[in-house]
Coordinates of C-alpha atoms and ligand atoms in Angstrom, one line a residue:
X8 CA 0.0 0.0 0.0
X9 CA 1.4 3.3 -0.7
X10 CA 2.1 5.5 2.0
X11 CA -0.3 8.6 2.6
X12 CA 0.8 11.9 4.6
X13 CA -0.9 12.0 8.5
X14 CA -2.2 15.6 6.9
X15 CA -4.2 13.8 4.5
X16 CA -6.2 11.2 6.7
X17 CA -8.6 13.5 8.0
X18 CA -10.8 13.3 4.6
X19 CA -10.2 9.4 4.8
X20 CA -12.9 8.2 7.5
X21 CA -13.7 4.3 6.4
X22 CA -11.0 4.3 4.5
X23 CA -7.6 1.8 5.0
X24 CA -4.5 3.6 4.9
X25 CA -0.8 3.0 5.3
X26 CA 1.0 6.4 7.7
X27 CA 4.8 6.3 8.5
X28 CA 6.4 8.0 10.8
X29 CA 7.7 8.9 14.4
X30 CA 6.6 7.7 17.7
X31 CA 5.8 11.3 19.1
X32 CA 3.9 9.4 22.3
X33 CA 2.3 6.8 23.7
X34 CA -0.3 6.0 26.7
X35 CA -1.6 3.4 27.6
X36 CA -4.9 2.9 28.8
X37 CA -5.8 -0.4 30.8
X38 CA -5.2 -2.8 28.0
X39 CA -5.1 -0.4 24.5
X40 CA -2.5 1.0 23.8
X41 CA -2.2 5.2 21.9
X42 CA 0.0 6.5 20.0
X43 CA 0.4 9.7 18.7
X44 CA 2.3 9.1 14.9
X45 CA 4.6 12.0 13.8
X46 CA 5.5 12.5 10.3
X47 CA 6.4 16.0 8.9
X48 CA 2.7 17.1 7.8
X49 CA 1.5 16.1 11.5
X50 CA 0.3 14.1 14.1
X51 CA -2.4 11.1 13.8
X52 CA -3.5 9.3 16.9
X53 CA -3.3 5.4 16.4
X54 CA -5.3 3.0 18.8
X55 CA -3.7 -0.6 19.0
X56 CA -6.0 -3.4 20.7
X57 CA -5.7 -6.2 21.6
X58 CA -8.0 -8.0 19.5
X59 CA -5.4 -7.3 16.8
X60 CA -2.8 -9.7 18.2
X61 CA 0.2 -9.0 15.9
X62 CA 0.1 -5.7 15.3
X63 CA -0.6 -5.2 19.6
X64 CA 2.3 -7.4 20.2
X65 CA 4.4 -5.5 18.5
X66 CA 3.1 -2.5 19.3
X67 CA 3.6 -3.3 23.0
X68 CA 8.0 -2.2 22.1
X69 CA 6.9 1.1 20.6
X70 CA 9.3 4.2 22.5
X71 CA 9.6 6.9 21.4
X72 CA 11.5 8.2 18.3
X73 CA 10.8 4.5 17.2
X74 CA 10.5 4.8 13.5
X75 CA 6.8 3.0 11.9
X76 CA 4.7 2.4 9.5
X77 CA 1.1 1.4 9.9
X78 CA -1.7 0.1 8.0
X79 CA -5.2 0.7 9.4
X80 CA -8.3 1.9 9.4
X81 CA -9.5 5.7 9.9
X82 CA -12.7 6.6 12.0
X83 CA -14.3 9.7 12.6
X84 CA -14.1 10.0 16.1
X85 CA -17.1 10.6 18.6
X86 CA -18.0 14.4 19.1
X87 CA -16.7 14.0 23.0
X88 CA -13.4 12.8 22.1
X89 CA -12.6 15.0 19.3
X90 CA -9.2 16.9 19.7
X91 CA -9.0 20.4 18.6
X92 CA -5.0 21.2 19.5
X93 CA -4.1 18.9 16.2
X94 CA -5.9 19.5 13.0
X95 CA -6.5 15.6 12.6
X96 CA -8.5 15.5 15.5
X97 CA -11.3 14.3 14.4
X98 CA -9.8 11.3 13.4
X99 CA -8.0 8.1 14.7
X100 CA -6.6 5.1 12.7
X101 CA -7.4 1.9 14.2
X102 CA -3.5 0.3 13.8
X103 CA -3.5 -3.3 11.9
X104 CA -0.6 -4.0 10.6
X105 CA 2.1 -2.2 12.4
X106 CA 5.6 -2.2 11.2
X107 CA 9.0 -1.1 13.1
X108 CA 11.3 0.3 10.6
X109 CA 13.7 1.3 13.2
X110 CA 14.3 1.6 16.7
X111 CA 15.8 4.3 18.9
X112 CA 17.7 5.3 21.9
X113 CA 16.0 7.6 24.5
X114 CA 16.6 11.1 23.0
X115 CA 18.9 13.8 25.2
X116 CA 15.8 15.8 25.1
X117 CA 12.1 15.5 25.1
X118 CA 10.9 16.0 21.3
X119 CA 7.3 16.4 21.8
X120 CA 7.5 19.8 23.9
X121 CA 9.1 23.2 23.3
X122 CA 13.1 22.6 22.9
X123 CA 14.2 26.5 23.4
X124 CA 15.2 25.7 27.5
X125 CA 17.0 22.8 26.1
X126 CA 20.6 24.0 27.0
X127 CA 22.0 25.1 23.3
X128 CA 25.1 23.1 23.1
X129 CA 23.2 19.8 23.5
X130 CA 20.6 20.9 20.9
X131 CA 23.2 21.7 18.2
X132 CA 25.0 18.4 18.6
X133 CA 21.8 16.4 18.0
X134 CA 20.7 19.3 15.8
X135 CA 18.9 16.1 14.0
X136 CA 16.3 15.8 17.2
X137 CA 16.3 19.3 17.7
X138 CA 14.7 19.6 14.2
X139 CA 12.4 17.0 14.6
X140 CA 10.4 19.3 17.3
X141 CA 7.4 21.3 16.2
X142 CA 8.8 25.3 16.5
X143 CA 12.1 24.1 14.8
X144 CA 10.8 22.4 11.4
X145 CA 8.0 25.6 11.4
X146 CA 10.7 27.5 11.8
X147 CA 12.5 25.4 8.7
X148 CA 9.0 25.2 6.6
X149 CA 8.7 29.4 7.0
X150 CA 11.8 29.9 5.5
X151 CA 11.6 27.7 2.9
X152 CA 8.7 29.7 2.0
X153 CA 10.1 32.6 2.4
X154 CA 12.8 32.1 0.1
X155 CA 10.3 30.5 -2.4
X156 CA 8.4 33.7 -2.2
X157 CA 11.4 36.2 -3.0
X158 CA 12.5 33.4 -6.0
X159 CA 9.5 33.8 -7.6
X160 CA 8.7 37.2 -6.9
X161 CA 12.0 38.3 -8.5
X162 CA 11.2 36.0 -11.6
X163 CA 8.4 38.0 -11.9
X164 CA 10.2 41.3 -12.4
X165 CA 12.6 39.8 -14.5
X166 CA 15.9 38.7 -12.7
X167 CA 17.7 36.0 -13.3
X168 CA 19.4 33.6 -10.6
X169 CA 22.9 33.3 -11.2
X170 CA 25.5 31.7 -8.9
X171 CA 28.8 33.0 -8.3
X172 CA 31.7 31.4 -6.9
X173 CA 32.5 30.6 -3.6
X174 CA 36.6 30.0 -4.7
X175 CA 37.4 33.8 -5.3
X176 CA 39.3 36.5 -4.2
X177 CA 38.3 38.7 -1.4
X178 CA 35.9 41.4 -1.6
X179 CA 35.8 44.1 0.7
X180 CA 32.7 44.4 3.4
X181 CA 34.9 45.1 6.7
X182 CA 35.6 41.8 8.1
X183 CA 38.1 39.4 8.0
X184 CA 37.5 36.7 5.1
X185 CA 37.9 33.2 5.5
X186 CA 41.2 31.8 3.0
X187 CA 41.4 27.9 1.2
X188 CA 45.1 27.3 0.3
X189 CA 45.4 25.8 -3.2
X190 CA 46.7 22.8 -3.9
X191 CA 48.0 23.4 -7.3
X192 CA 49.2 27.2 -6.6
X193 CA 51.5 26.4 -3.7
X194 CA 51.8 29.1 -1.2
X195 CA 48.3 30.9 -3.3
X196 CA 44.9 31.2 -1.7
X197 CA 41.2 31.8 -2.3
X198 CA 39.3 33.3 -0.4
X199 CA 35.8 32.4 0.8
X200 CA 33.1 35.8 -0.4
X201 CA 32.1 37.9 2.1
X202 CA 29.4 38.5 0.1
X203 CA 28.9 38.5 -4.2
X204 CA 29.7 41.8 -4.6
X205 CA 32.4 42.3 -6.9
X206 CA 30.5 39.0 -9.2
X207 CA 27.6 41.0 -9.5
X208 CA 28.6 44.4 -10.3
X209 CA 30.6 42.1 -12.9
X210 CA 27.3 40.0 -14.0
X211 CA 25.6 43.9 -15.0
X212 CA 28.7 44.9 -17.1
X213 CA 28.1 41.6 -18.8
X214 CA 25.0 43.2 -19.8
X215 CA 22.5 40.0 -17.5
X216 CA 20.8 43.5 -16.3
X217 CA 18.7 42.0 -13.4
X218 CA 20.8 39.6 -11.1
X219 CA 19.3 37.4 -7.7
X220 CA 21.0 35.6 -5.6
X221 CA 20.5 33.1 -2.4
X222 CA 23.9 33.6 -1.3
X223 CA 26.3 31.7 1.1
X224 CA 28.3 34.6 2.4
X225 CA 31.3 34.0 4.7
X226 CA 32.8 36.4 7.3
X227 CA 35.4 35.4 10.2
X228 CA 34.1 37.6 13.0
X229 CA 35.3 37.6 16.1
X230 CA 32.2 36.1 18.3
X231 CA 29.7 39.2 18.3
X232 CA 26.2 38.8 19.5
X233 CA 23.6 37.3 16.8
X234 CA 26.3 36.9 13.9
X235 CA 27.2 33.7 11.9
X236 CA 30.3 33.1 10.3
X237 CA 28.2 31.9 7.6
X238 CA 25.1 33.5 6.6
X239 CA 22.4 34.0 3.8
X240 CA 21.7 37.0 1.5
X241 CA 19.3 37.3 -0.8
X242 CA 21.8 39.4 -2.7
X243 CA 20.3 41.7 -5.8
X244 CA 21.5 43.9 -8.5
X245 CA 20.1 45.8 -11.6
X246 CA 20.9 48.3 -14.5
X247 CA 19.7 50.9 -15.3
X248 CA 18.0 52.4 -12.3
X249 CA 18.1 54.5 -9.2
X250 CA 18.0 54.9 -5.5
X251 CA 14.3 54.8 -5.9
X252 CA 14.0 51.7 -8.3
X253 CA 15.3 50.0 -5.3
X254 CA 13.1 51.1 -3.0
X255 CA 10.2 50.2 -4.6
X256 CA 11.2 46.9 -5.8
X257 CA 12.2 46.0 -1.6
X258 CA 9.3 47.3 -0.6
X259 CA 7.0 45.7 -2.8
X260 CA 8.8 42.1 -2.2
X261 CA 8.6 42.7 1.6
X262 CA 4.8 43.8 1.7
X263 CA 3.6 41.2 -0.4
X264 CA 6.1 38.5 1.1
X265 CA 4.4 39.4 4.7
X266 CA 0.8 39.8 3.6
X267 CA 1.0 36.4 2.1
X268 CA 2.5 34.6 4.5
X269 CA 2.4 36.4 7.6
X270 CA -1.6 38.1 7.0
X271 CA -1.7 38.3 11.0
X272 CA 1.1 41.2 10.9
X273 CA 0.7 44.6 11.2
X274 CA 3.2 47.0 9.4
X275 CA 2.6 51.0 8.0
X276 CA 3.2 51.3 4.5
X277 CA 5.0 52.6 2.6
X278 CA 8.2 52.5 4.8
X279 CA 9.4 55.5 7.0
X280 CA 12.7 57.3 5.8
X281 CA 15.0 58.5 7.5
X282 CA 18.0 60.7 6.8
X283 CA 21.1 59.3 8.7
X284 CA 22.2 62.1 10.3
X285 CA 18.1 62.6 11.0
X286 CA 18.2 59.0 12.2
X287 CA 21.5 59.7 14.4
X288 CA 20.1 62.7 15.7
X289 CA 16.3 61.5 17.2
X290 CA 17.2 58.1 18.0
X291 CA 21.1 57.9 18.7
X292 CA 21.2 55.2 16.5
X293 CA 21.3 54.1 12.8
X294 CA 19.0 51.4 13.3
X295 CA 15.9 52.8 14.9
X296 CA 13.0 50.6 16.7
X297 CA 10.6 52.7 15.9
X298 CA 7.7 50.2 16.9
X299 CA 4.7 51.6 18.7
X300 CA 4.8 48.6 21.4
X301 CA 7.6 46.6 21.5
X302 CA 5.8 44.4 23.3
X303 CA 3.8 43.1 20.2
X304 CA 5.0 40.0 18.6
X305 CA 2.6 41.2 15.6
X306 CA 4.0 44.9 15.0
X307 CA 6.5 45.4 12.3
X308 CA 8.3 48.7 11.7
X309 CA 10.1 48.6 8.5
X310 CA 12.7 52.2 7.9
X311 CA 14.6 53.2 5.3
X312 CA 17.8 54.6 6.5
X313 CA 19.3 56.9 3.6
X314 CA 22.3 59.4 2.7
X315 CA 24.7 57.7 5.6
X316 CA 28.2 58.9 5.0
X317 CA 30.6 57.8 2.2
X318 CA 33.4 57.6 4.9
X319 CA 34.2 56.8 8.4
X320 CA 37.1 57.6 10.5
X321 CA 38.2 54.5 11.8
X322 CA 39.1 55.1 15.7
X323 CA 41.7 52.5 16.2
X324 CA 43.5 52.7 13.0
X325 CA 43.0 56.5 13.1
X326 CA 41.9 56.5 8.9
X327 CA 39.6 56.5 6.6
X328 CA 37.1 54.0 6.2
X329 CA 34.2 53.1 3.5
X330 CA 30.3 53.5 5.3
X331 CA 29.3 50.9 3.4
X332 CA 31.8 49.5 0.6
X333 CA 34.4 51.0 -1.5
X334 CA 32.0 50.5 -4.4
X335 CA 29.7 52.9 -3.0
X336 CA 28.7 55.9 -5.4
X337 CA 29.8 59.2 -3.7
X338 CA 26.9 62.1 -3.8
X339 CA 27.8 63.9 -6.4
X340 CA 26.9 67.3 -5.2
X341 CA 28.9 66.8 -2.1
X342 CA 32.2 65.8 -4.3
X343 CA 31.9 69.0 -6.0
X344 CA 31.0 70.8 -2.7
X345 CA 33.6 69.2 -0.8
X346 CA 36.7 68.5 -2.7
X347 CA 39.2 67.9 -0.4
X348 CA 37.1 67.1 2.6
X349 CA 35.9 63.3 2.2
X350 CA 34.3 63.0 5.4
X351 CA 31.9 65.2 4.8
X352 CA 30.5 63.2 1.7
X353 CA 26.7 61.8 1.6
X354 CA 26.6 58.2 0.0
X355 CA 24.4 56.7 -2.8
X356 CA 23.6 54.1 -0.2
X357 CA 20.7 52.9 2.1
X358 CA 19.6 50.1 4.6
X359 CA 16.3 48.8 5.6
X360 CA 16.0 48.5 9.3
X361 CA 13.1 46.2 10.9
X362 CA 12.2 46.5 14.5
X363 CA 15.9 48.1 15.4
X364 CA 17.7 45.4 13.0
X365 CA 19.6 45.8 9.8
X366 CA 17.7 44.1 7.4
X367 CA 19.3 44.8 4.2
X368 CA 22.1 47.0 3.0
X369 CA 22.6 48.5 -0.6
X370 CA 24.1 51.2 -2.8
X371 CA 24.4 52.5 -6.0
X372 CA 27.6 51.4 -7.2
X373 CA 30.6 53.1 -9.1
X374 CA 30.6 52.4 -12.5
X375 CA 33.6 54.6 -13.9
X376 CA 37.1 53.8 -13.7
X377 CA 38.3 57.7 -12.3
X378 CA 35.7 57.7 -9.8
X379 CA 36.8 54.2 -8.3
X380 CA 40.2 54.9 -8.5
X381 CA 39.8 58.3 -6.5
X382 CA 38.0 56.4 -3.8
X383 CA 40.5 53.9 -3.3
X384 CA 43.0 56.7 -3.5
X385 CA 41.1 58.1 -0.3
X386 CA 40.9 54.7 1.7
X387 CA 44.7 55.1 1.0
X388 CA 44.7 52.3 -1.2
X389 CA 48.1 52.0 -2.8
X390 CA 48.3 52.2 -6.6
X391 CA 49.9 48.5 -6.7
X392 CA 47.3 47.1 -4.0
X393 CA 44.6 48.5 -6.5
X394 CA 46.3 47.0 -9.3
X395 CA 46.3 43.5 -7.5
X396 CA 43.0 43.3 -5.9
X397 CA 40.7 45.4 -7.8
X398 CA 42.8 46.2 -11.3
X399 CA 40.1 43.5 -12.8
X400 CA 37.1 45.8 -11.4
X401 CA 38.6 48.9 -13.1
X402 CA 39.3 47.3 -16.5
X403 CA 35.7 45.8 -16.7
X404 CA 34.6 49.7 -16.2
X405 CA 36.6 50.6 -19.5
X406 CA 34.0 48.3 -21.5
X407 CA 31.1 50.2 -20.9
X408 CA 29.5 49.7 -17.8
X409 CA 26.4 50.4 -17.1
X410 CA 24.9 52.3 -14.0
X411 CA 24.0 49.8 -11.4
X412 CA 23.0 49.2 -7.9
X413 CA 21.4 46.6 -5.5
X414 CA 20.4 45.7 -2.3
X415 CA 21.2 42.6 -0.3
X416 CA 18.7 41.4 2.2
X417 CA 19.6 39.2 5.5
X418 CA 17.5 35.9 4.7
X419 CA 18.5 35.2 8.3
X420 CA 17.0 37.7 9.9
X421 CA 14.3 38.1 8.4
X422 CA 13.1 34.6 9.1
X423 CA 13.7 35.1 12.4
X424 CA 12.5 38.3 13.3
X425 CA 8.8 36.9 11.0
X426 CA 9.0 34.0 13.6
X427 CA 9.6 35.9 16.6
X428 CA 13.1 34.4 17.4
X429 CA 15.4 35.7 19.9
X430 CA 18.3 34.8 17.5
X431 CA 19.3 33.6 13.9
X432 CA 20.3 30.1 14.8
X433 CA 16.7 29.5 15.9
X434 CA 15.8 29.7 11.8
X435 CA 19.3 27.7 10.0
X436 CA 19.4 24.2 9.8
X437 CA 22.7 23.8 10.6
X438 CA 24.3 26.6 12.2
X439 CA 27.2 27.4 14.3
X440 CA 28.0 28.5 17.7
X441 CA 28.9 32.2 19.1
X442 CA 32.4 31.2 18.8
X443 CA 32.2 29.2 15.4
X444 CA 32.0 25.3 16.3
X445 CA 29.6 23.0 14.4
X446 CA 28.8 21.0 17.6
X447 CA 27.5 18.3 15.8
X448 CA 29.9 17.5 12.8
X449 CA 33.1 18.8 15.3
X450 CA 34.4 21.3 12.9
X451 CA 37.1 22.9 12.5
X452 CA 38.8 19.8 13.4
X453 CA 42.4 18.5 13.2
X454 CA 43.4 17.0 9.5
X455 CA 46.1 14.8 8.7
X456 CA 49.7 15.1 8.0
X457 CA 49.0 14.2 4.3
X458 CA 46.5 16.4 3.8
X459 CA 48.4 19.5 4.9
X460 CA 51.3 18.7 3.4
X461 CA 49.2 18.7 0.0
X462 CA 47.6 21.6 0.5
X463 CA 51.7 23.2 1.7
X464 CA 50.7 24.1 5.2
X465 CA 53.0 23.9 8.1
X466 CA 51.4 24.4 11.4
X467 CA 53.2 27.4 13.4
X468 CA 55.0 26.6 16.3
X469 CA 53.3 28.2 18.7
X470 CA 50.4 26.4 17.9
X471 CA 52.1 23.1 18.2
X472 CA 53.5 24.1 21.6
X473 CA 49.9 24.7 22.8
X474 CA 48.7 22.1 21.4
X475 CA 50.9 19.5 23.2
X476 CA 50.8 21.5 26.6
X477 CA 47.1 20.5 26.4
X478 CA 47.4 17.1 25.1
X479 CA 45.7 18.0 22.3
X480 CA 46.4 16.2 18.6
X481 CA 47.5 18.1 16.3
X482 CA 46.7 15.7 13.4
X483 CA 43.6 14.0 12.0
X484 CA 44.3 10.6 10.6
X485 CA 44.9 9.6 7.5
X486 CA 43.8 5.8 7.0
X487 CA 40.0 6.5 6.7
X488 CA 37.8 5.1 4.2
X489 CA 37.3 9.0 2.7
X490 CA 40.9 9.7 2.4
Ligands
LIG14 N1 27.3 43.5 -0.6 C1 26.6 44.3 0.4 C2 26.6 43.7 1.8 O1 26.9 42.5 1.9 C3 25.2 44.6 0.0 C4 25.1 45.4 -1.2 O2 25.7 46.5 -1.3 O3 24.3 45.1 -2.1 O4 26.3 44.3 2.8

């Protein structure tokens, strides 16, 4: 018999059907036995008796997390005993043929209630189980939605999804960037993206117009509050168009995305904007909360933040910095204004703030070769330094670029802040800790002798020292089935 999801059962009264899934529970009463079958769609309750001796026999070793499938009959159940917490409960199956597919140990947590108490390092190294709990896959379903939504909404409008390599060379967005050595190029790197940027400024001189992206972008922070070292983007770019075009085509993707998903939400339309130095000056900060009640899980208070400078003095390093990128395009009017005094120019750039977060980030780019080269002139970029890292950037100018911009917003977030999480792990499959660690595949983790030695890397002395003062290996091994 062909296996049916638990949501569909409910318009199956008198009908036999075949469910797999989870052991979520199971009571018994006197001498019947209830189970309450999990599969991704739901939960089904499933009465064993023991007229049925096979099936009750066997259901008599059911534990939880034990994995099943069952052949039996539905039946509407009796007005008093109808369940209104699950959406099948007006049903029950009547188990007949029961069938273990797999057992399982006792789980380091209890699956069928609320996980977030669950202390967080033993729910990351059984993220599996952790998954398997109702706000966690919700959390996973929503997003998957939400990312459907933005695909198909930018299809729409006429972008096209185009990937961009992870292998590269660095790109600048203020944070350290994670490095592969190369095999073949001893003693030559790539580095990981910190996000697409320099690929799709490149994808609009190539004339593709309207880019998307669902982008993997890497950044190796130091641990800092609700960051990942990995993260998602739904990164954008078009020709053609202005501050403006961008605003609308956000706007309209958020306000649609949250009425049709999220219809319960409450948001003011079209979006507040806010100057920076405005923003800087009511609020003391660039990412306002400007929500009417905090308190309200429903209330969202989307802002446009706009002209933020095109420079910042960094403290420690006592220079200049880029705002946003060195991409950026300078206000014009301020250039000419200004000359010589940098610090006092406006930006082409803007972020979306939701309830007090950065949402997205985006700019108007550069697309002539004097203009970039001036700005990295200013962030005291020396002339060979441009020539290595960026030389392929100004060339593609030369072939007729066209004006461009984008945006880039925080999948992440988003999901998260839709879901009322505290944090972004809550909402990514598979994410890290504050300080990096995949708890449940133990990574980083030591590799062998062999393998370093391919890829020319000696581990530095003081590491080794450490290393052994803690009776630590330094080495993975080398003799496993995957080498
Ligand atoms: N690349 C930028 C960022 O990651 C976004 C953008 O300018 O489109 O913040």
């Amino acid at each position: 018999m062909k296996r049916i999801e638990i949501r569909e059962v409910i318009n199956k009264a008198g009908e036999t059907v075949k469910v797999c899934g989870w052991i979520n529970a199971r009571r018994d009463h006197g001498k019947i036995i209830f189970i309450d079958l999990r599969d991704r769609s739901g939960l089904l309750q499933v009465v064993f008796e023991p007229s049925n001796a096979a099936a009750y026999e066997l259901a008599n070793n059911l534990r939880p997390e034990f994995v099943v499938a069952i052949e039996g009959k539905i039946n509407q159940r009796p007005a008093k005993m109808v369940n209104d917490k699950i959406p099948t409960g007006t049903v029950e199956m009547t188990g007949e043929k029961l069938e273990i597919l797999n057992t399982a140990k006792t789980p380091p947590f209890e699956l069928d209630k609320d996980t977030i108490k669950v202390g967080e390092e033993t729910r990351l190294k059984y993220r599996y189980l952790d998954l398997r709990s109702e706000r966690m896959k919700n959390n996973i379903i929503m997003r998957h939605k939400i990312i459907k939504f933005f695909r198909d909404y930018l299809d729409r409008q006429g972008f096209l999804e185009i990937e961009t390599p992870i292998l590269t060379k660095g790109t600048p967005e203020g944070a350290r960037e994670f490095m592969v050595p190369s095999r073949l190029w001893p003693g030559k790197f790539y580095v990981l993206p910190q996000s697409p940027q320099q690929f799709k400024q490149l994808s609009m001189v190539a004339g593709l117009e309207k880019y998307f992206q669902i982008a993997r972008c890497f950044r190796d922070e130091d641990q800092r509050g609700d960051r990942q070292a990995e993260f998602t983007q739904l990164d954008i770019e078009m020709s053609f168009m202005e501050q403006e075009d961008v605003f609308n085509l956000t706007e309209g993707m958020m306000i649609e995305m949250v009425k049709a998903l999220y219809p319960n939400k409450k948001f003011t339309e079209p979006f507040l904007r806010l100057k920076y130095a405005e923003s800087m000056e009511k609020y003391g900060s660039d990412k306002p909360d400007i929500r009417k009640d905090k308190n309200d899980p429903d209330e969202l208070a989307f802002c446009w933040i706009i002209d933020a400078p095109m420079f910042k003095q960094s403290e420690a390093e006592k220079k200049i910095v880029s705002g946003h990128h060195p991409f950026t395009m300078p206000n014009r009017e301020d250039m000419e204004k200004y000359p010589g005094e940098p610090l006092k120019w406006r930006a082409y750039c803007y972020d979306l703030v939701l309830n007090g977060s950065e949402l997205c980030s985006g700019s108007i780019r550069i697309h002539r070769r004097d203009i970039q080269q001036k700005i990295f002139e200013i962030l005291g970029v020396s002339e060979t330094e441009i020539k290595q890292r960026f030389g392929h950037m100004l060339d593609a100018f030369e072939y007729g670029a066209p004006p461009h911009g984008g945006i880039a917003p925080g999948v992440d977030r988003i999901v998260a802040i839709l879901q009322n999480e505290p944090n972004i792990r809550e909402v990514i499959v598979f994410p890290k800790t504050g300080d990096n660690r995949d708890l449940m595949m133990d990574a980083p983790n030591a590799v062998s002798k062999k393998a370093l030695k391919e890829a020319n890397i000696q581990i530095a002395d003081e590491v080794t020292t450490k290393a052994k003062a803690k009776g630590e290996n330094l080495y993975g091994e080398s003799t496993s089935v995957a080498d």
